[in-house]
Amino acid sequence: MGHAWYAPRPTSASEWAAHARTVRASLEGTDWLTGLAPAFAATGLAAERLARAAAEGVVVTTGQQPGLFGGPMYTWSKAMSALALANELERQTGMPVAPVFWAASDDADWMEAAVTNVATSKGLVSASLAGPATEGVAMSDVPLGDLRPARAVLAAGCGSAAHASVLELVDAAYVPHATIGAAYVQLMRALLEPLGIAVLDAAHPALRHAADGFLRHALRQSSAVHEALRVRVQEIEGAGFAPQVDVVDGLSLVFRSQIASQGDELQRVRERVPVADAASVARTAEAGTLGANVLLRPVMERAVLPTVCYLAGPGEFAYFAQVAPVASALGAAVPVAAPRWACELIEEETLALQERLGLSEASLRDPHAAEQIVARAQMNEHLADTMERLRVTLETQVRALHESLAGDDAPVASDVVQGLARDLAHRLDRFERRVLAGVKRQETEVLRDVAALRAALRPHGQSPERVLNLVPLLARFGPGVLRRMSEAAEPHARALVTGTAATA
């Protein structure tokens, strides 16, 4: 059932070539690149690949909403996935394929855009914008403001950066008067365009103009879209799954931006258009004020770009099951999605520290286990031996007491002895915890190493790809890290093109 919820994905070079020809034919007669060129503002190799794709090829896309200083590592993993797949498709089909990163600068998620995490020698540290937080305002309209505290945190994660040029790119993009969206787009372009990846600014008027007709059509068909989504949600729930995106009754999938007051200021605020008002808004909305929500955006992208495949993260891939009925209800092409490549970037020093501390990955996922293990290792050997002998003696004597009180004529019931055993064990556990706490206080340097290891290897108990900012690694090891990532993504791309399992 699940496969029926997605557009079929080609599984051989010949199938991809046929799919690419179909995609190109769907935009035949449209000069899509000329209209979107200002939104790309592409230069160098990225511009060259776009031009070749516009002339006789297609594009592979991925994307992400703005994140502070570029956001978490997986943003870059997605971009390298698109690059690797575009390169592989070019090799195997002979058709020009341009990788495109859709920078969702029109997104209104303040928390996603305003916070990032870096691993330092003292542990995990968060960098955040001062705010105030906004609600319903596109990040392309929100100024960065004072960046000094956040920039100081980033510097702490970079250490003695050998590649200062990376930080110069960050500082050129992230200036107080710039918007969150504009800074993000500028940094992504600075680092991705040299690799041949074009970055599309989703908030740019050129894209809004190109998508305007599609979005008005989506408004006119909002009732049909809503019904199609309702049916798909029933299918998903009937199969024992939960829909990735909630369908809100009475609201279309189209946003409309209007000027509204927020506190003492006027802001351009995005709001979902009610289905009841959709036809009227389709007729009267000012050009450039409409936008797509998460389920409509992939269909809109496929309508304005010759996209053969979107490289999706796990959450995105899940909601593509709800994208197909949206496209069908609109009479539009159903976009093809594939799972992105994922990776973990771990420094050799981190692995050496893990070995020295003797900590497993599982212990680092637990918020306290690693500290307990290290504290026990640091405990005075005589004290540790005495504690262990005390525990064994206690267990032995309680067992003997229980045996001596067995029988019908025992002065107390057996559950009394069991209660005594639990009480004594509890007291011993509490005493051991107090001893370990004392050891922790004395061994601050070792515990600082644990914090640093957890921050680098399992921050918040998760993969570093999902939590950590990539800029510190780029500053220490150079932009070549990105090229190494794209090379590592090649087996995944090859597997997608040929329909075989990826091998390292």
Short mmCIF file of C-alpha atoms in Angstrom, two decimals, residues 134-304:
data_model
loop_
_atom_site.label_atom_id
_atom_site.label_comp_id
_atom_site.label_asym_id
_atom_site.label_seq_id
_atom_site.Cartn_x
_atom_site.Cartn_y
_atom_site.Cartn_z
CA THR A 134 8.30 36.35 15.29
CA GLU A 135 5.20 34.40 14.33
CA GLY A 136 3.94 33.95 10.80
CA VAL A 137 6.63 36.23 9.34
CA ALA A 138 8.84 34.91 6.54
CA MET A 139 12.52 34.77 7.47
CA SER A 140 13.20 36.89 4.39
CA ASP A 141 11.49 39.74 6.27
CA VAL A 142 13.11 39.27 9.72
CA PRO A 143 16.34 41.23 10.46
CA LEU A 144 19.16 39.36 12.17
CA GLY A 145 19.86 42.06 14.75
CA ASP A 146 22.72 41.81 17.22
CA LEU A 147 24.89 38.84 16.26
CA ARG A 148 27.78 39.28 18.68
CA PRO A 149 26.76 36.65 21.29
CA ALA A 150 25.92 34.07 18.62
CA ARG A 151 29.10 34.80 16.69
CA ALA A 152 31.17 34.37 19.88
CA VAL A 153 29.68 30.90 20.39
CA LEU A 154 30.49 29.98 16.80
CA ALA A 155 34.07 31.16 17.31
CA ALA A 156 34.39 28.94 20.39
CA GLY A 157 33.44 25.95 18.26
CA CYS A 158 35.89 26.86 15.50
CA GLY A 159 38.95 27.02 17.75
CA SER A 160 42.10 28.02 15.89
CA ALA A 161 40.55 28.03 12.42
CA ALA A 162 43.06 27.15 9.73
CA HIS A 163 40.67 28.31 7.01
CA ALA A 164 39.71 31.84 8.00
CA SER A 165 38.14 32.34 4.56
CA VAL A 166 35.14 30.29 5.68
CA LEU A 167 34.51 32.59 8.63
CA GLU A 168 34.96 35.57 6.33
CA LEU A 169 32.10 34.21 4.21
CA VAL A 170 29.98 33.83 7.34
CA ASP A 171 30.73 37.37 8.48
CA ALA A 172 30.02 38.79 5.03
CA ALA A 173 26.58 37.18 5.00
CA TYR A 174 25.58 37.53 8.65
CA VAL A 175 25.44 41.25 9.36
CA PRO A 176 22.89 42.89 11.69
CA HIS A 177 20.93 44.74 9.00
CA ALA A 178 20.51 41.64 6.78
CA THR A 179 17.46 39.43 7.10
CA ILE A 180 17.71 35.85 8.33
CA GLY A 181 16.65 34.57 4.92
CA ALA A 182 19.02 36.76 2.91
CA ALA A 183 22.03 35.84 5.08
CA TYR A 184 21.25 32.15 4.73
CA VAL A 185 20.93 32.39 0.95
CA GLN A 186 24.19 34.33 0.66
CA LEU A 187 26.17 31.82 2.75
CA MET A 188 24.72 28.83 0.92
CA ARG A 189 25.60 30.37 -2.43
CA ALA A 190 29.12 31.23 -1.32
CA LEU A 191 29.85 27.62 -0.34
CA LEU A 192 27.71 25.65 -2.81
CA GLU A 193 28.11 27.52 -6.10
CA PRO A 194 31.83 26.65 -6.46
CA LEU A 195 30.72 23.00 -6.43
CA GLY A 196 28.20 23.64 -9.20
CA ILE A 197 25.07 23.77 -7.02
CA ALA A 198 22.68 26.62 -7.79
CA VAL A 199 20.74 28.09 -4.85
CA LEU A 200 17.18 29.27 -5.45
CA ASP A 201 15.87 32.01 -3.14
CA ALA A 202 12.27 30.92 -2.49
CA ALA A 203 11.24 34.39 -1.29
CA HIS A 204 12.46 36.18 -4.42
CA PRO A 205 9.77 38.03 -6.43
CA ALA A 206 10.88 36.22 -9.59
CA LEU A 207 9.86 32.87 -8.14
CA ARG A 208 6.61 34.28 -6.75
CA HIS A 209 5.80 35.64 -10.21
CA ALA A 210 6.65 32.34 -11.91
CA ALA A 211 4.44 30.39 -9.47
CA ASP A 212 1.58 32.89 -9.31
CA GLY A 213 -0.65 31.18 -11.87
CA PHE A 214 -0.11 27.77 -10.27
CA LEU A 215 -0.97 29.10 -6.81
CA ARG A 216 -4.17 30.75 -8.03
CA HIS A 217 -5.13 27.44 -9.66
CA ALA A 218 -4.46 25.71 -6.32
CA LEU A 219 -6.81 28.19 -4.63
CA ARG A 220 -9.57 27.56 -7.16
CA GLN A 221 -9.18 23.80 -6.64
CA SER A 222 -8.80 23.98 -2.85
CA SER A 223 -11.98 22.00 -2.11
CA ALA A 224 -10.89 19.16 -4.39
CA VAL A 225 -7.39 19.22 -2.88
CA HIS A 226 -8.81 19.10 0.64
CA GLU A 227 -11.00 16.11 -0.20
CA ALA A 228 -8.11 14.26 -1.85
CA LEU A 229 -5.98 14.83 1.25
CA ARG A 230 -8.78 13.65 3.52
CA VAL A 231 -9.03 10.38 1.62
CA ARG A 232 -5.24 9.87 1.69
CA VAL A 233 -5.10 10.51 5.45
CA GLN A 234 -7.77 7.84 5.93
CA GLU A 235 -5.67 5.41 3.87
CA ILE A 236 -2.54 6.19 5.86
CA GLU A 237 -4.31 5.78 9.20
CA GLY A 238 -6.07 2.64 7.96
CA ALA A 239 -2.67 1.11 7.24
CA GLY A 240 -1.58 1.77 10.82
CA PHE A 241 0.49 4.90 10.21
CA ALA A 242 0.11 8.54 11.21
CA PRO A 243 0.14 11.29 8.58
CA GLN A 244 3.30 13.38 8.70
CA VAL A 245 1.39 16.63 8.16
CA ASP A 246 -1.94 17.36 9.83
CA VAL A 247 -4.72 18.45 7.49
CA VAL A 248 -6.54 21.45 8.94
CA ASP A 249 -10.23 21.56 8.07
CA GLY A 250 -11.30 24.72 6.34
CA LEU A 251 -7.83 25.87 5.27
CA SER A 252 -6.29 25.68 1.82
CA LEU A 253 -2.63 24.86 1.15
CA VAL A 254 -1.92 28.41 -0.03
CA PHE A 255 -0.50 31.20 2.10
CA ARG A 256 -1.29 34.85 1.56
CA SER A 257 1.05 37.54 2.85
CA GLN A 258 -0.50 40.76 4.13
CA ILE A 259 0.65 43.69 6.23
CA ALA A 260 -0.44 43.32 9.86
CA SER A 261 0.58 44.82 13.19
CA GLN A 262 2.82 42.80 15.51
CA GLY A 263 3.36 44.71 18.73
CA ASP A 264 4.46 48.22 17.83
CA GLU A 265 5.52 47.31 14.30
CA LEU A 266 3.91 46.50 10.98
CA GLN A 267 4.99 43.15 9.54
CA ARG A 268 4.19 41.19 6.41
CA VAL A 269 2.46 38.15 7.95
CA ARG A 270 1.67 34.86 6.18
CA GLU A 271 -1.70 33.22 6.81
CA ARG A 272 -3.35 30.18 5.25
CA VAL A 273 -6.22 31.13 2.97
CA PRO A 274 -9.55 29.64 4.14
CA VAL A 275 -11.16 27.31 1.60
CA ALA A 276 -14.31 29.43 1.80
CA ASP A 277 -12.36 32.49 0.62
CA ALA A 278 -10.09 30.71 -1.85
CA ALA A 279 -11.94 31.56 -5.06
CA SER A 280 -12.18 35.23 -4.11
CA VAL A 281 -8.50 35.43 -3.16
CA ALA A 282 -7.56 33.72 -6.42
CA ARG A 283 -9.23 36.58 -8.28
CA THR A 284 -8.13 39.53 -6.17
CA ALA A 285 -4.78 38.71 -4.53
CA GLU A 286 -1.94 41.02 -5.41
CA ALA A 287 0.74 39.35 -7.51
CA GLY A 288 3.61 38.10 -5.38
CA THR A 289 1.61 37.71 -2.18
CA LEU A 290 0.82 33.99 -2.51
CA GLY A 291 2.93 31.08 -1.32
CA ALA A 292 2.74 27.31 -0.88
CA ASN A 293 2.61 25.27 2.31
CA VAL A 294 4.75 22.19 2.83
CA LEU A 295 2.44 19.79 0.93
CA LEU A 296 1.92 22.12 -2.02
CA ARG A 297 5.53 23.30 -2.39
CA PRO A 298 6.91 20.13 -4.09
CA VAL A 299 4.08 20.24 -6.64
CA MET A 300 4.71 23.94 -7.24
CA GLU A 301 8.43 23.27 -7.68
CA ARG A 302 7.73 20.57 -10.26
CA ALA A 303 5.46 23.05 -12.10
CA VAL A 304 8.17 25.71 -12.45
#
